[in-house]
């Protein structure tokens, strides 16, 4: 997850706290859709502007 935090801070100008809040929000949405792969891909792109390649990072697998 650290890699995503760094990207959001550098690319979007988020503070560390803001970046973590955005990630937590996306994780909540993913849980609400039962981690459906297609929904998770869309959430990553729509809310974080990241490709599905980062899905493993956000889920801390």
PDB file of N, CA and C in Angstrom:
ATOM      1  N   UNK A   1       0.825  -1.188   0.000  1.00  0.00           N
ATOM      2  CA  UNK A   1       0.000   0.000   0.000  1.00  0.00           C
ATOM      3  C   UNK A   1       0.872   1.256   0.000  1.00  0.00           C
ATOM      4  N   UNK A   2       2.070   1.127   0.496  1.00  0.00           N
ATOM      5  CA  UNK A   2       2.968   2.281   0.568  1.00  0.00           C
ATOM      6  C   UNK A   2       3.232   2.878  -0.808  1.00  0.00           C
ATOM      7  N   UNK A   3       3.357   2.008  -1.789  1.00  0.00           N
ATOM      8  CA  UNK A   3       3.614   2.478  -3.151  1.00  0.00           C
ATOM      9  C   UNK A   3       2.462   3.351  -3.647  1.00  0.00           C
ATOM     10  N   UNK A   4       1.231   2.970  -3.338  1.00  0.00           N
ATOM     11  CA  UNK A   4       0.067   3.754  -3.762  1.00  0.00           C
ATOM     12  C   UNK A   4       0.029   5.085  -3.025  1.00  0.00           C
ATOM     13  N   UNK A   5       0.330   5.068  -1.747  1.00  0.00           N
ATOM     14  CA  UNK A   5       0.362   6.309  -0.968  1.00  0.00           C
ATOM     15  C   UNK A   5       1.348   7.293  -1.598  1.00  0.00           C
ATOM     16  N   UNK A   6       2.525   6.802  -1.930  1.00  0.00           N
ATOM     17  CA  UNK A   6       3.545   7.655  -2.532  1.00  0.00           C
ATOM     18  C   UNK A   6       3.081   8.222  -3.873  1.00  0.00           C
ATOM     19  N   UNK A   7       2.417   7.407  -4.669  1.00  0.00           N
ATOM     20  CA  UNK A   7       1.918   7.866  -5.967  1.00  0.00           C
ATOM     21  C   UNK A   7       0.884   8.970  -5.766  1.00  0.00           C
ATOM     22  N   UNK A   8      -0.056   8.761  -4.870  1.00  0.00           N
ATOM     23  CA  UNK A   8      -1.104   9.759  -4.640  1.00  0.00           C
ATOM     24  C   UNK A   8      -0.523  11.064  -4.087  1.00  0.00           C
ATOM     25  N   UNK A   9       0.489  10.945  -3.258  1.00  0.00           N
ATOM     26  CA  UNK A   9       1.116  12.141  -2.706  1.00  0.00           C
ATOM     27  C   UNK A   9       1.867  12.920  -3.791  1.00  0.00           C
ATOM     28  N   UNK A  10       2.630  12.201  -4.591  1.00  0.00           N
ATOM     29  CA  UNK A  10       3.437  12.863  -5.611  1.00  0.00           C
ATOM     30  C   UNK A  10       2.597  13.349  -6.788  1.00  0.00           C
ATOM     31  N   UNK A  11       1.763  12.479  -7.312  1.00  0.00           N
ATOM     32  CA  UNK A  11       0.992  12.801  -8.516  1.00  0.00           C
ATOM     33  C   UNK A  11      -0.151  13.767  -8.245  1.00  0.00           C
ATOM     34  N   UNK A  12      -0.888  13.524  -7.143  1.00  0.00           N
ATOM     35  CA  UNK A  12      -2.100  14.308  -6.881  1.00  0.00           C
ATOM     36  C   UNK A  12      -1.918  15.392  -5.829  1.00  0.00           C
ATOM     37  N   UNK A  13      -0.755  15.417  -5.201  1.00  0.00           N
ATOM     38  CA  UNK A  13      -0.512  16.430  -4.184  1.00  0.00           C
ATOM     39  C   UNK A  13      -1.239  16.169  -2.870  1.00  0.00           C
ATOM     40  N   UNK A  14      -1.659  14.926  -2.654  1.00  0.00           N
ATOM     41  CA  UNK A  14      -2.318  14.580  -1.393  1.00  0.00           C
ATOM     42  C   UNK A  14      -1.305  14.535  -0.263  1.00  0.00           C
ATOM     43  N   UNK A  15      -1.782  14.866   0.933  1.00  0.00           N
ATOM     44  CA  UNK A  15      -0.955  14.615   2.109  1.00  0.00           C
ATOM     45  C   UNK A  15      -1.007  13.113   2.362  1.00  0.00           C
ATOM     46  N   UNK A  16      -0.158  12.635   3.221  1.00  0.00           N
ATOM     47  CA  UNK A  16      -0.172  11.206   3.556  1.00  0.00           C
ATOM     48  C   UNK A  16      -1.542  10.814   4.122  1.00  0.00           C
ATOM     49  N   UNK A  17      -2.076  11.658   4.972  1.00  0.00           N
ATOM     50  CA  UNK A  17      -3.381  11.395   5.595  1.00  0.00           C
ATOM     51  C   UNK A  17      -4.496  11.345   4.541  1.00  0.00           C
ATOM     52  N   UNK A  18      -4.468  12.262   3.591  1.00  0.00           N
ATOM     53  CA  UNK A  18      -5.472  12.274   2.522  1.00  0.00           C
ATOM     54  C   UNK A  18      -5.364  11.029   1.645  1.00  0.00           C
ATOM     55  N   UNK A  19      -4.136  10.646   1.319  1.00  0.00           N
ATOM     56  CA  UNK A  19      -3.919   9.464   0.481  1.00  0.00           C
ATOM     57  C   UNK A  19      -4.445   8.211   1.170  1.00  0.00           C
ATOM     58  N   UNK A  20      -4.167   8.075   2.454  1.00  0.00           N
ATOM     59  CA  UNK A  20      -4.648   6.910   3.205  1.00  0.00           C
ATOM     60  C   UNK A  20      -6.167   6.907   3.266  1.00  0.00           C
ATOM     61  N   UNK A  21      -6.768   8.078   3.450  1.00  0.00           N
ATOM     62  CA  UNK A  21      -8.235   8.167   3.491  1.00  0.00           C
ATOM     63  C   UNK A  21      -8.838   7.742   2.158  1.00  0.00           C
ATOM     64  N   UNK A  22      -8.239   8.157   1.048  1.00  0.00           N
ATOM     65  CA  UNK A  22      -8.738   7.758  -0.271  1.00  0.00           C
ATOM     66  C   UNK A  22      -8.653   6.250  -0.457  1.00  0.00           C
ATOM     67  N   UNK A  23      -7.553   5.667  -0.029  1.00  0.00           N
ATOM     68  CA  UNK A  23      -7.370   4.222  -0.160  1.00  0.00           C
ATOM     69  C   UNK A  23      -8.383   3.475   0.701  1.00  0.00           C
ATOM     70  N   UNK A  24      -8.587   3.935   1.910  1.00  0.00           N
ATOM     71  CA  UNK A  24      -9.567   3.292   2.790  1.00  0.00           C
ATOM     72  C   UNK A  24     -10.967   3.357   2.195  1.00  0.00           C
ATOM     73  N   UNK A  25     -11.296   4.476   1.572  1.00  0.00           N
ATOM     74  CA  UNK A  25     -12.608   4.619   0.937  1.00  0.00           C
ATOM     75  C   UNK A  25     -12.769   3.594  -0.188  1.00  0.00           C
ATOM     76  N   UNK A  26     -11.750   3.454  -1.009  1.00  0.00           N
ATOM     77  CA  UNK A  26     -11.802   2.488  -2.110  1.00  0.00           C
ATOM     78  C   UNK A  26     -11.892   1.066  -1.568  1.00  0.00           C
ATOM     79  N   UNK A  27     -11.169   0.775  -0.510  1.00  0.00           N
ATOM     80  CA  UNK A  27     -11.251  -0.557   0.099  1.00  0.00           C
ATOM     81  C   UNK A  27     -12.664  -0.849   0.589  1.00  0.00           C
ATOM     82  N   UNK A  28     -13.327   0.153   1.153  1.00  0.00           N
ATOM     83  CA  UNK A  28     -14.721  -0.024   1.601  1.00  0.00           C
ATOM     84  C   UNK A  28     -15.629  -0.345   0.421  1.00  0.00           C
ATOM     85  N   UNK A  29     -15.453   0.398  -0.667  1.00  0.00           N
ATOM     86  CA  UNK A  29     -16.261   0.144  -1.863  1.00  0.00           C
ATOM     87  C   UNK A  29     -16.005  -1.262  -2.402  1.00  0.00           C
ATOM     88  N   UNK A  30     -14.758  -1.686  -2.376  1.00  0.00           N
ATOM     89  CA  UNK A  30     -14.423  -3.033  -2.850  1.00  0.00           C
ATOM     90  C   UNK A  30     -15.096  -4.098  -1.984  1.00  0.00           C
ATOM     91  N   UNK A  31     -15.093  -3.891  -0.697  1.00  0.00           N
ATOM     92  CA  UNK A  31     -15.744  -4.848   0.205  1.00  0.00           C
ATOM     93  C   UNK A  31     -17.244  -4.877  -0.060  1.00  0.00           C
ATOM     94  N   UNK A  32     -17.835  -3.711  -0.331  1.00  0.00           N
ATOM     95  CA  UNK A  32     -19.276  -3.634  -0.597  1.00  0.00           C
ATOM     96  C   UNK A  32     -19.679  -4.385  -1.860  1.00  0.00           C
ATOM     97  N   UNK A  33     -18.758  -4.502  -2.813  1.00  0.00           N
ATOM     98  CA  UNK A  33     -19.075  -5.240  -4.046  1.00  0.00           C
ATOM     99  C   UNK A  33     -18.516  -6.654  -3.985  1.00  0.00           C
ATOM    100  N   UNK A  34     -18.186  -7.111  -2.770  1.00  0.00           N
ATOM    101  CA  UNK A  34     -17.664  -8.466  -2.556  1.00  0.00           C
ATOM    102  C   UNK A  34     -16.416  -8.756  -3.388  1.00  0.00           C
ATOM    103  N   UNK A  35     -15.617  -7.732  -3.581  1.00  0.00           N
ATOM    104  CA  UNK A  35     -14.341  -7.851  -4.292  1.00  0.00           C
ATOM    105  C   UNK A  35     -14.493  -8.422  -5.702  1.00  0.00           C
ATOM    106  N   UNK A  36     -15.606  -8.100  -6.331  1.00  0.00           N
ATOM    107  CA  UNK A  36     -15.798  -8.482  -7.731  1.00  0.00           C
ATOM    108  C   UNK A  36     -14.645  -7.898  -8.552  1.00  0.00           C
ATOM    109  N   UNK A  37     -13.934  -8.730  -9.293  1.00  0.00           N
ATOM    110  CA  UNK A  37     -12.740  -8.255 -10.010  1.00  0.00           C
ATOM    111  C   UNK A  37     -13.008  -7.095 -10.970  1.00  0.00           C
ATOM    112  N   UNK A  38     -14.106  -7.153 -11.685  1.00  0.00           N
ATOM    113  CA  UNK A  38     -14.409  -6.088 -12.637  1.00  0.00           C
ATOM    114  C   UNK A  38     -14.747  -4.788 -11.922  1.00  0.00           C
ATOM    115  N   UNK A  39     -15.489  -4.884 -10.837  1.00  0.00           N
ATOM    116  CA  UNK A  39     -15.828  -3.697 -10.055  1.00  0.00           C
ATOM    117  C   UNK A  39     -14.570  -3.109  -9.414  1.00  0.00           C
ATOM    118  N   UNK A  40     -13.713  -3.958  -8.905  1.00  0.00           N
ATOM    119  CA  UNK A  40     -12.477  -3.483  -8.273  1.00  0.00           C
ATOM    120  C   UNK A  40     -11.584  -2.759  -9.276  1.00  0.00           C
ATOM    121  N   UNK A  41     -11.495  -3.295 -10.485  1.00  0.00           N
ATOM    122  CA  UNK A  41     -10.719  -2.630 -11.526  1.00  0.00           C
ATOM    123  C   UNK A  41     -11.265  -1.235 -11.797  1.00  0.00           C
ATOM    124  N   UNK A  42     -12.581  -1.131 -11.903  1.00  0.00           N
ATOM    125  CA  UNK A  42     -13.216   0.157 -12.161  1.00  0.00           C
ATOM    126  C   UNK A  42     -13.005   1.124 -11.003  1.00  0.00           C
ATOM    127  N   UNK A  43     -13.116   0.621  -9.788  1.00  0.00           N
ATOM    128  CA  UNK A  43     -12.920   1.468  -8.611  1.00  0.00           C
ATOM    129  C   UNK A  43     -11.504   2.023  -8.570  1.00  0.00           C
ATOM    130  N   UNK A  44     -10.528   1.195  -8.861  1.00  0.00           N
ATOM    131  CA  UNK A  44      -9.132   1.634  -8.869  1.00  0.00           C
ATOM    132  C   UNK A  44      -8.930   2.777  -9.856  1.00  0.00           C
ATOM    133  N   UNK A  45      -9.503   2.617 -11.033  1.00  0.00           N
ATOM    134  CA  UNK A  45      -9.342   3.634 -12.064  1.00  0.00           C
ATOM    135  C   UNK A  45     -10.148   4.886 -11.746  1.00  0.00           C
ATOM    136  N   UNK A  46     -11.400   4.715 -11.363  1.00  0.00           N
ATOM    137  CA  UNK A  46     -12.277   5.856 -11.127  1.00  0.00           C
ATOM    138  C   UNK A  46     -11.881   6.695  -9.914  1.00  0.00           C
ATOM    139  N   UNK A  47     -11.518   6.058  -8.826  1.00  0.00           N
ATOM    140  CA  UNK A  47     -11.259   6.781  -7.586  1.00  0.00           C
ATOM    141  C   UNK A  47      -9.793   7.118  -7.345  1.00  0.00           C
ATOM    142  N   UNK A  48      -8.907   6.312  -7.894  1.00  0.00           N
ATOM    143  CA  UNK A  48      -7.486   6.551  -7.645  1.00  0.00           C
ATOM    144  C   UNK A  48      -6.702   6.855  -8.919  1.00  0.00           C
ATOM    145  N   UNK A  49      -7.319   6.613 -10.070  1.00  0.00           N
ATOM    146  CA  UNK A  49      -6.621   6.849 -11.330  1.00  0.00           C
ATOM    147  C   UNK A  49      -5.481   5.875 -11.553  1.00  0.00           C
ATOM    148  N   UNK A  50      -5.639   4.663 -11.018  1.00  0.00           N
ATOM    149  CA  UNK A  50      -4.594   3.649 -11.130  1.00  0.00           C
ATOM    150  C   UNK A  50      -5.092   2.430 -11.896  1.00  0.00           C
ATOM    151  N   UNK A  51      -4.192   1.833 -12.611  1.00  0.00           N
ATOM    152  CA  UNK A  51      -4.495   0.616 -13.357  1.00  0.00           C
ATOM    153  C   UNK A  51      -4.679  -0.561 -12.391  1.00  0.00           C
ATOM    154  N   UNK A  52      -5.335  -1.622 -12.854  1.00  0.00           N
ATOM    155  CA  UNK A  52      -5.561  -2.804 -12.010  1.00  0.00           C
ATOM    156  C   UNK A  52      -4.277  -3.458 -11.505  1.00  0.00           C
ATOM    157  N   UNK A  53      -3.142  -3.122 -12.113  1.00  0.00           N
ATOM    158  CA  UNK A  53      -1.862  -3.682 -11.660  1.00  0.00           C
ATOM    159  C   UNK A  53      -1.605  -3.389 -10.183  1.00  0.00           C
ATOM    160  N   UNK A  54      -2.190  -2.332  -9.674  1.00  0.00           N
ATOM    161  CA  UNK A  54      -1.968  -1.922  -8.284  1.00  0.00           C
ATOM    162  C   UNK A  54      -2.949  -2.573  -7.309  1.00  0.00           C
ATOM    163  N   UNK A  55      -3.825  -3.407  -7.806  1.00  0.00           N
ATOM    164  CA  UNK A  55      -4.835  -4.040  -6.954  1.00  0.00           C
ATOM    165  C   UNK A  55      -4.197  -4.836  -5.812  1.00  0.00           C
ATOM    166  N   UNK A  56      -3.149  -5.552  -6.095  1.00  0.00           N
ATOM    167  CA  UNK A  56      -2.482  -6.333  -5.055  1.00  0.00           C
ATOM    168  C   UNK A  56      -1.941  -5.421  -3.958  1.00  0.00           C
ATOM    169  N   UNK A  57      -1.433  -4.260  -4.355  1.00  0.00           N
ATOM    170  CA  UNK A  57      -0.901  -3.323  -3.366  1.00  0.00           C
ATOM    171  C   UNK A  57      -1.983  -2.793  -2.436  1.00  0.00           C
ATOM    172  N   UNK A  58      -3.140  -2.504  -2.981  1.00  0.00           N
ATOM    173  CA  UNK A  58      -4.207  -1.927  -2.154  1.00  0.00           C
ATOM    174  C   UNK A  58      -4.817  -2.969  -1.222  1.00  0.00           C
ATOM    175  N   UNK A  59      -4.796  -4.215  -1.642  1.00  0.00           N
ATOM    176  CA  UNK A  59      -5.378  -5.258  -0.805  1.00  0.00           C
ATOM    177  C   UNK A  59      -4.361  -5.853   0.168  1.00  0.00           C
ATOM    178  N   UNK A  60      -3.110  -5.409   0.075  1.00  0.00           N
ATOM    179  CA  UNK A  60      -2.042  -5.895   0.961  1.00  0.00           C
ATOM    180  C   UNK A  60      -1.902  -7.407   0.934  1.00  0.00           C
ATOM    181  N   UNK A  61      -1.923  -7.962  -0.249  1.00  0.00           N
ATOM    182  CA  UNK A  61      -1.811  -9.418  -0.404  1.00  0.00           C
ATOM    183  C   UNK A  61      -0.342  -9.802  -0.438  1.00  0.00           C
TER     184      UNK A  61
END
